[in-house]
mmCIF file of C-alpha atoms in Angstrom:
data_model
loop_
_atom_site.group_PDB
_atom_site.id
_atom_site.type_symbol
_atom_site.label_atom_id
_atom_site.label_comp_id
_atom_site.label_asym_id
_atom_site.label_seq_id
_atom_site.Cartn_x
_atom_site.Cartn_y
_atom_site.Cartn_z
ATOM 1 C CA MET A 1 -177.087 50.770 -94.079
ATOM 2 C CA MET A 2 -179.420 52.791 -95.464
ATOM 3 C CA GLU A 3 -181.291 55.200 -92.831
ATOM 4 C CA VAL A 4 -184.831 54.787 -92.041
ATOM 5 C CA THR A 5 -186.832 56.192 -89.642
ATOM 6 C CA SER A 6 -190.340 55.134 -88.595
ATOM 7 C CA ARG A 7 -193.360 56.959 -86.547
ATOM 8 C CA GLY A 8 -195.365 55.358 -84.184
ATOM 9 C CA ASP A 9 -195.750 51.987 -83.239
ATOM 10 C CA ASP A 10 -197.973 50.183 -85.550
ATOM 11 C CA VAL A 11 -197.721 46.706 -86.398
ATOM 12 C CA HIS A 12 -198.649 46.759 -89.688
ATOM 13 C CA GLU A 13 -195.892 49.461 -90.765
ATOM 14 C CA VAL A 14 -193.235 47.250 -88.757
ATOM 15 C CA MET A 15 -194.970 44.452 -91.443
ATOM 16 C CA ALA A 16 -194.522 46.696 -94.385
ATOM 17 C CA MET A 17 -191.017 45.853 -94.830
ATOM 18 C CA SER A 18 -189.352 43.518 -96.959
ATOM 19 C CA LEU A 19 -185.894 41.178 -96.361
ATOM 20 C CA ARG A 20 -183.367 41.548 -99.594
ATOM 21 C CA ALA A 21 -181.168 39.126 -97.936
ATOM 22 C CA HIS A 22 -177.442 39.517 -98.373
ATOM 23 C CA GLU A 23 -174.644 37.231 -97.422
ATOM 24 C CA PRO A 24 -172.594 38.648 -95.070
ATOM 25 C CA LEU A 25 -169.825 40.966 -96.020
ATOM 26 C CA PRO A 26 -165.872 40.983 -95.314
ATOM 27 C CA VAL A 27 -164.900 43.517 -93.221
ATOM 28 C CA PRO A 28 -164.098 46.915 -95.254
ATOM 29 C CA ASP A 29 -160.172 46.953 -95.366
ATOM 30 C CA LEU A 30 -159.961 50.844 -94.879
ATOM 31 C CA THR A 31 -162.124 50.027 -91.877
ATOM 32 C CA ALA A 32 -159.497 46.742 -90.355
ATOM 33 C CA GLN A 33 -156.723 49.282 -91.001
ATOM 34 C CA VAL A 34 -158.171 51.791 -88.913
ATOM 35 C CA ALA A 35 -159.331 49.560 -86.227
ATOM 36 C CA ARG A 36 -156.227 47.703 -85.871
ATOM 37 C CA ALA A 37 -154.339 51.202 -85.389
ATOM 38 C CA ALA A 38 -156.701 52.559 -83.316
ATOM 39 C CA PHE A 39 -156.670 49.099 -81.383
ATOM 40 C CA PRO A 40 -153.794 47.001 -81.661
ATOM 41 C CA ASP A 41 -154.789 44.516 -79.184
ATOM 42 C CA GLY A 42 -158.235 44.482 -80.366
ATOM 43 C CA CYS A 43 -161.428 45.727 -78.902
ATOM 44 C CA LEU A 44 -165.088 43.752 -78.026
ATOM 45 C CA GLY A 45 -166.494 44.255 -81.876
ATOM 46 C CA MET A 46 -163.350 43.412 -82.932
ATOM 47 C CA ARG A 47 -162.486 40.168 -81.007
ATOM 48 C CA LEU A 48 -166.099 39.007 -81.639
ATOM 49 C CA ARG A 49 -165.930 39.072 -85.115
ATOM 50 C CA ASP A 50 -162.496 37.387 -85.413
ATOM 51 C CA ALA A 51 -163.467 34.852 -83.431
ATOM 52 C CA LEU A 52 -166.924 34.219 -84.287
ATOM 53 C CA GLY A 53 -167.301 35.859 -87.715
ATOM 54 C CA PRO A 54 -170.475 37.442 -89.055
ATOM 55 C CA VAL A 55 -172.423 35.645 -86.277
ATOM 56 C CA PHE A 56 -176.397 36.711 -87.722
ATOM 57 C CA ARG A 57 -177.132 36.165 -91.124
ATOM 58 C CA ASP A 58 -180.013 37.717 -93.338
ATOM 59 C CA ASP A 59 -181.623 34.272 -94.057
ATOM 60 C CA ASP A 60 -181.843 33.414 -89.917
ATOM 61 C CA PHE A 61 -184.671 36.211 -89.922
ATOM 62 C CA ALA A 62 -186.210 35.737 -93.829
ATOM 63 C CA ASP A 63 -189.622 34.320 -92.336
ATOM 64 C CA LEU A 64 -190.073 37.184 -90.526
ATOM 65 C CA PHE A 65 -190.600 39.344 -93.860
ATOM 66 C CA PRO A 66 -192.926 39.885 -96.151
ATOM 67 C CA ARG A 67 -192.107 39.548 -100.234
ATOM 68 C CA ARG A 68 -193.165 43.134 -100.654
ATOM 69 C CA GLY A 69 -192.598 46.403 -99.169
ATOM 70 C CA ARG A 70 -189.840 48.658 -98.801
ATOM 71 C CA PRO A 71 -186.107 47.215 -98.408
ATOM 72 C CA ALA A 72 -185.144 46.289 -94.903
ATOM 73 C CA LEU A 73 -181.910 47.061 -92.830
ATOM 74 C CA SER A 74 -179.597 44.061 -92.869
ATOM 75 C CA PRO A 75 -181.558 41.842 -89.888
ATOM 76 C CA GLY A 76 -178.595 40.265 -89.281
ATOM 77 C CA GLN A 77 -176.297 43.442 -88.632
ATOM 78 C CA LEU A 78 -179.546 44.743 -86.288
ATOM 79 C CA ALA A 79 -179.217 41.662 -84.420
ATOM 80 C CA LEU A 80 -175.925 41.940 -83.608
ATOM 81 C CA VAL A 81 -176.076 45.464 -82.742
ATOM 82 C CA CYS A 82 -178.797 44.189 -80.085
ATOM 83 C CA VAL A 83 -176.504 42.002 -78.806
ATOM 84 C CA LEU A 84 -173.523 44.690 -78.291
ATOM 85 C CA GLN A 85 -176.412 47.222 -76.687
ATOM 86 C CA PHE A 86 -176.889 44.600 -74.061
ATOM 87 C CA VAL A 87 -173.208 43.534 -73.421
ATOM 88 C CA GLU A 88 -172.743 47.282 -72.714
ATOM 89 C CA ARG A 89 -176.186 48.617 -71.168
ATOM 90 C CA LEU A 90 -176.465 51.225 -73.802
ATOM 91 C CA SER A 91 -180.498 52.684 -74.687
ATOM 92 C CA ASP A 92 -181.566 52.724 -78.887
ATOM 93 C CA ARG A 93 -180.332 56.141 -79.183
ATOM 94 C CA GLN A 94 -176.937 55.419 -77.635
ATOM 95 C CA ALA A 95 -176.443 52.000 -79.596
ATOM 96 C CA ALA A 96 -177.774 54.019 -82.713
ATOM 97 C CA THR A 97 -174.791 56.731 -82.195
ATOM 98 C CA ALA A 98 -172.201 53.738 -81.366
ATOM 99 C CA VAL A 99 -172.706 52.155 -84.828
ATOM 100 C CA ARG A 100 -172.197 55.887 -86.219
ATOM 101 C CA GLU A 101 -169.025 57.155 -83.976
ATOM 102 C CA ARG A 102 -167.085 53.643 -83.068
ATOM 103 C CA ILE A 103 -165.053 51.640 -84.934
ATOM 104 C CA GLY A 104 -164.990 48.604 -83.243
ATOM 105 C CA TRP A 105 -168.857 48.526 -83.709
ATOM 106 C CA LYS A 106 -168.388 49.221 -87.680
ATOM 107 C CA TYR A 107 -165.501 46.612 -87.693
ATOM 108 C CA ALA A 108 -168.127 44.313 -85.856
ATOM 109 C CA LEU A 109 -170.861 44.942 -88.871
ATOM 110 C CA SER A 110 -168.723 44.984 -91.311
ATOM 111 C CA LEU A 111 -169.438 48.992 -92.292
ATOM 112 C CA GLU A 112 -167.706 51.195 -94.130
ATOM 113 C CA LEU A 113 -166.004 54.395 -91.708
ATOM 114 C CA THR A 114 -168.759 56.609 -93.824
ATOM 115 C CA ASP A 115 -171.129 54.408 -93.254
ATOM 116 C CA PRO A 116 -173.752 56.955 -91.472
ATOM 117 C CA GLY A 117 -175.983 54.383 -89.741
ATOM 118 C CA PHE A 118 -179.511 54.240 -88.600
ATOM 119 C CA GLY A 119 -182.301 55.618 -87.229
ATOM 120 C CA PHE A 120 -182.185 54.804 -83.366
ATOM 121 C CA SER A 121 -186.281 53.760 -83.842
ATOM 122 C CA VAL A 122 -185.053 51.159 -86.329
ATOM 123 C CA LEU A 123 -184.218 48.927 -83.396
ATOM 124 C CA CYS A 124 -187.596 48.765 -81.710
ATOM 125 C CA GLU A 125 -189.084 47.937 -84.752
ATOM 126 C CA PHE A 126 -186.663 45.039 -85.054
ATOM 127 C CA ARG A 127 -187.451 43.463 -81.676
ATOM 128 C CA ALA A 128 -191.395 44.210 -82.386
ATOM 129 C CA ARG A 129 -190.936 41.876 -85.592
ATOM 130 C CA LEU A 130 -189.434 39.422 -83.287
ATOM 131 C CA ILE A 131 -192.048 39.315 -80.400
ATOM 132 C CA ALA A 132 -194.901 39.746 -83.556
ATOM 133 C CA GLY A 133 -193.375 36.336 -85.202
ATOM 134 C CA LYS A 134 -192.995 34.756 -82.044
ATOM 135 C CA ALA A 135 -188.873 34.774 -82.562
ATOM 136 C CA GLU A 136 -187.330 36.263 -79.612
ATOM 137 C CA ARG A 137 -185.323 33.380 -78.641
ATOM 138 C CA ARG A 138 -183.794 32.943 -81.808
ATOM 139 C CA VAL A 139 -181.018 36.177 -81.616
ATOM 140 C CA PHE A 140 -179.610 33.723 -78.712
ATOM 141 C CA ASP A 141 -180.287 30.516 -79.811
ATOM 142 C CA ARG A 142 -178.070 31.628 -83.077
ATOM 143 C CA LEU A 143 -174.981 32.961 -80.822
ATOM 144 C CA LEU A 144 -175.396 30.072 -78.688
ATOM 145 C CA LYS A 145 -174.735 27.834 -81.616
ATOM 146 C CA VAL A 146 -171.868 29.401 -83.451
ATOM 147 C CA CYS A 147 -170.514 29.709 -79.665
ATOM 148 C CA GLN A 148 -170.571 25.884 -79.994
ATOM 149 C CA ASP A 149 -169.518 25.781 -83.813
ATOM 150 C CA HIS A 150 -166.669 27.323 -82.561
ATOM 151 C CA LYS A 151 -165.714 25.336 -79.690
ATOM 152 C CA LEU A 152 -166.540 28.227 -77.262
ATOM 153 C CA LEU A 153 -169.455 25.859 -75.251
ATOM 154 C CA GLY A 154 -169.256 22.354 -74.441
ATOM 155 C CA SER A 155 -172.479 20.555 -75.477
ATOM 156 C CA ARG A 156 -173.244 18.670 -72.565
ATOM 157 C CA GLY A 157 -176.684 19.039 -70.956
ATOM 158 C CA ALA A 158 -179.289 21.911 -71.455
ATOM 159 C CA ALA A 159 -178.187 25.699 -72.580
ATOM 160 C CA ARG A 160 -180.962 27.963 -70.929
ATOM 161 C CA THR A 161 -181.482 30.636 -73.333
ATOM 162 C CA ASP A 162 -182.291 34.696 -71.601
ATOM 163 C CA SER A 163 -183.912 35.965 -74.753
ATOM 164 C CA THR A 164 -186.748 37.713 -72.791
ATOM 165 C CA TYR A 165 -184.595 38.862 -69.951
ATOM 166 C CA VAL A 166 -182.275 40.682 -72.425
ATOM 167 C CA LEU A 167 -185.621 42.129 -74.168
ATOM 168 C CA GLY A 168 -186.691 43.680 -70.539
ATOM 169 C CA SER A 169 -183.363 44.888 -69.223
ATOM 170 C CA VAL A 170 -183.593 47.031 -72.844
ATOM 171 C CA CYS A 171 -186.917 47.940 -72.207
ATOM 172 C CA VAL A 172 -186.107 49.032 -68.837
ATOM 173 C CA LEU A 173 -183.343 51.659 -70.258
ATOM 174 C CA ASN A 174 -185.144 52.919 -72.375
ATOM 175 C CA ARG A 175 -188.499 53.969 -70.361
ATOM 176 C CA LEU A 176 -185.411 55.340 -67.654
ATOM 177 C CA GLU A 177 -184.563 57.646 -70.642
ATOM 178 C CA LEU A 178 -188.404 58.350 -71.779
ATOM 179 C CA VAL A 179 -189.004 59.384 -68.152
ATOM 180 C CA GLY A 180 -185.733 61.347 -67.560
ATOM 181 C CA GLU A 181 -186.325 63.632 -70.957
ATOM 182 C CA THR A 182 -189.530 64.301 -70.024
ATOM 183 C CA VAL A 183 -188.866 65.940 -67.184
ATOM 184 C CA ARG A 184 -186.034 67.521 -68.434
ATOM 185 C CA ALA A 185 -188.046 68.550 -71.653
ATOM 186 C CA ALA A 186 -190.736 70.579 -68.919
ATOM 187 C CA LEU A 187 -187.979 72.336 -67.407
ATOM 188 C CA ASN A 188 -186.240 73.347 -70.428
ATOM 189 C CA ALA A 189 -189.884 74.812 -71.356
ATOM 190 C CA LEU A 190 -190.036 76.409 -68.139
ATOM 191 C CA ALA A 191 -186.994 77.870 -68.285
ATOM 192 C CA ILE A 192 -187.942 80.026 -71.755
ATOM 193 C CA ALA A 193 -191.416 80.700 -70.465
ATOM 194 C CA ALA A 194 -190.731 81.691 -66.736
ATOM 195 C CA PRO A 195 -186.924 81.348 -66.187
ATOM 196 C CA ARG A 196 -187.373 83.810 -62.771
ATOM 197 C CA TRP A 197 -189.735 81.908 -61.331
ATOM 198 C CA LEU A 198 -188.169 78.615 -61.893
ATOM 199 C CA GLY A 199 -184.664 79.595 -60.436
ATOM 200 C CA GLY A 200 -186.631 80.971 -57.297
ATOM 201 C CA TRP A 201 -187.462 77.292 -56.235
ATOM 202 C CA MET A 202 -185.494 74.625 -58.802
ATOM 203 C CA PRO A 203 -182.601 72.547 -56.641
ATOM 204 C CA PRO A 204 -179.247 73.271 -57.472
ATOM 205 C CA GLY A 205 -178.817 69.335 -58.134
ATOM 206 C CA TRP A 206 -181.250 69.340 -60.984
ATOM 207 C CA ALA A 207 -178.908 71.319 -63.428
ATOM 208 C CA ASP A 208 -176.460 68.859 -63.070
ATOM 209 C CA ARG A 209 -178.777 66.021 -63.587
ATOM 210 C CA TYR A 210 -180.931 67.621 -66.689
ATOM 211 C CA GLY A 211 -178.590 69.970 -67.885
ATOM 212 C CA HIS A 212 -177.654 67.595 -70.851
ATOM 213 C CA ARG A 213 -179.719 64.708 -72.681
ATOM 214 C CA VAL A 214 -180.012 61.633 -70.710
ATOM 215 C CA GLU A 215 -178.950 59.202 -73.445
ATOM 216 C CA ASN A 216 -175.791 61.608 -73.220
ATOM 217 C CA TYR A 217 -173.980 59.646 -70.023
ATOM 218 C CA GLN A 218 -174.245 55.608 -69.381
ATOM 219 C CA LEU A 219 -177.557 54.956 -67.306
ATOM 220 C CA PRO A 220 -177.602 53.276 -64.667
ATOM 221 C CA GLN A 221 -176.432 49.495 -64.611
ATOM 222 C CA THR A 222 -177.157 47.968 -61.587
ATOM 223 C CA GLU A 223 -181.407 47.004 -60.961
ATOM 224 C CA ALA A 224 -180.664 49.143 -56.972
ATOM 225 C CA GLU A 225 -178.943 52.142 -59.188
ATOM 226 C CA ARG A 226 -181.841 52.273 -61.241
ATOM 227 C CA LEU A 227 -184.230 51.995 -59.296
ATOM 228 C CA ALA A 228 -182.385 55.073 -57.532
ATOM 229 C CA PHE A 229 -182.368 56.815 -60.387
ATOM 230 C CA ALA A 230 -185.969 56.292 -61.605
ATOM 231 C CA THR A 231 -186.919 56.858 -57.971
ATOM 232 C CA ALA A 232 -184.991 60.687 -57.894
ATOM 233 C CA VAL A 233 -186.424 61.298 -61.758
ATOM 234 C CA GLY A 234 -190.120 60.238 -60.177
ATOM 235 C CA ALA A 235 -189.808 62.324 -57.146
ATOM 236 C CA ASP A 236 -188.355 65.537 -58.991
ATOM 237 C CA GLY A 237 -191.331 65.042 -61.346
ATOM 238 C CA ILE A 238 -194.292 65.282 -58.801
ATOM 239 C CA THR A 239 -192.238 68.371 -57.106
ATOM 240 C CA HIS A 240 -192.419 69.819 -60.434
ATOM 241 C CA CYS A 241 -196.210 69.360 -60.224
ATOM 242 C CA ALA A 242 -196.642 70.446 -57.279
ATOM 243 C CA CYS A 243 -194.603 73.282 -57.806
ATOM 244 C CA LEU A 244 -197.105 74.062 -60.773
ATOM 245 C CA ILE A 245 -200.210 73.678 -58.989
ATOM 246 C CA HIS A 246 -199.070 76.044 -56.096
ATOM 247 C CA LYS A 247 -198.164 78.619 -58.691
ATOM 248 C CA ALA A 248 -201.913 78.392 -60.589
#
């Protein structure tokens, strides 16, 4: 994968990426060798690839790309990243980091060990392309079909697709990250401009909550935990603003 970083949410910018569809590649020999040495019993990414194969192909998304424009990343690989991202409840930044760092993900995506991955904004652009092309259900439907082809799901009855729920869950995680990072950035600015004043009123627990980037730890998984986290960060932001107003 080549690195592509985009600024902004302009739909025209997203649609300017053209597709050079390729057949799924086999898992590179060195990647497979290292992965099996590190995980003799396998891991999620390895089991997924071994059981289902590549799952997504670039041709599955060919109609969403124009014929002209900058070459796009493999949509088949990005679709699989979105699935793994949802399973592990990761933000876009965490998912992009996992592509770069985790051998199981490289195995599932057929990447060389030296592959640098991509910028995290690519995942948002890919989801925007699915929505713009009214193809939100395509990722889930394709995964469902592959599971049926491998006899992992029966064909009796109607299968319910939760693609909208998947996309919504990812949006919630990204919003939590954004809100937490906004408060952290404000505190960092104050720590430089007025360290004594900040230290005089900042609650001790804030150092633990905002001492590291929000995406550096696992965001809450349950709805109740996410609500509690959002409430706490919101209250911290209000306290922060109130102290600034009082100082002014």
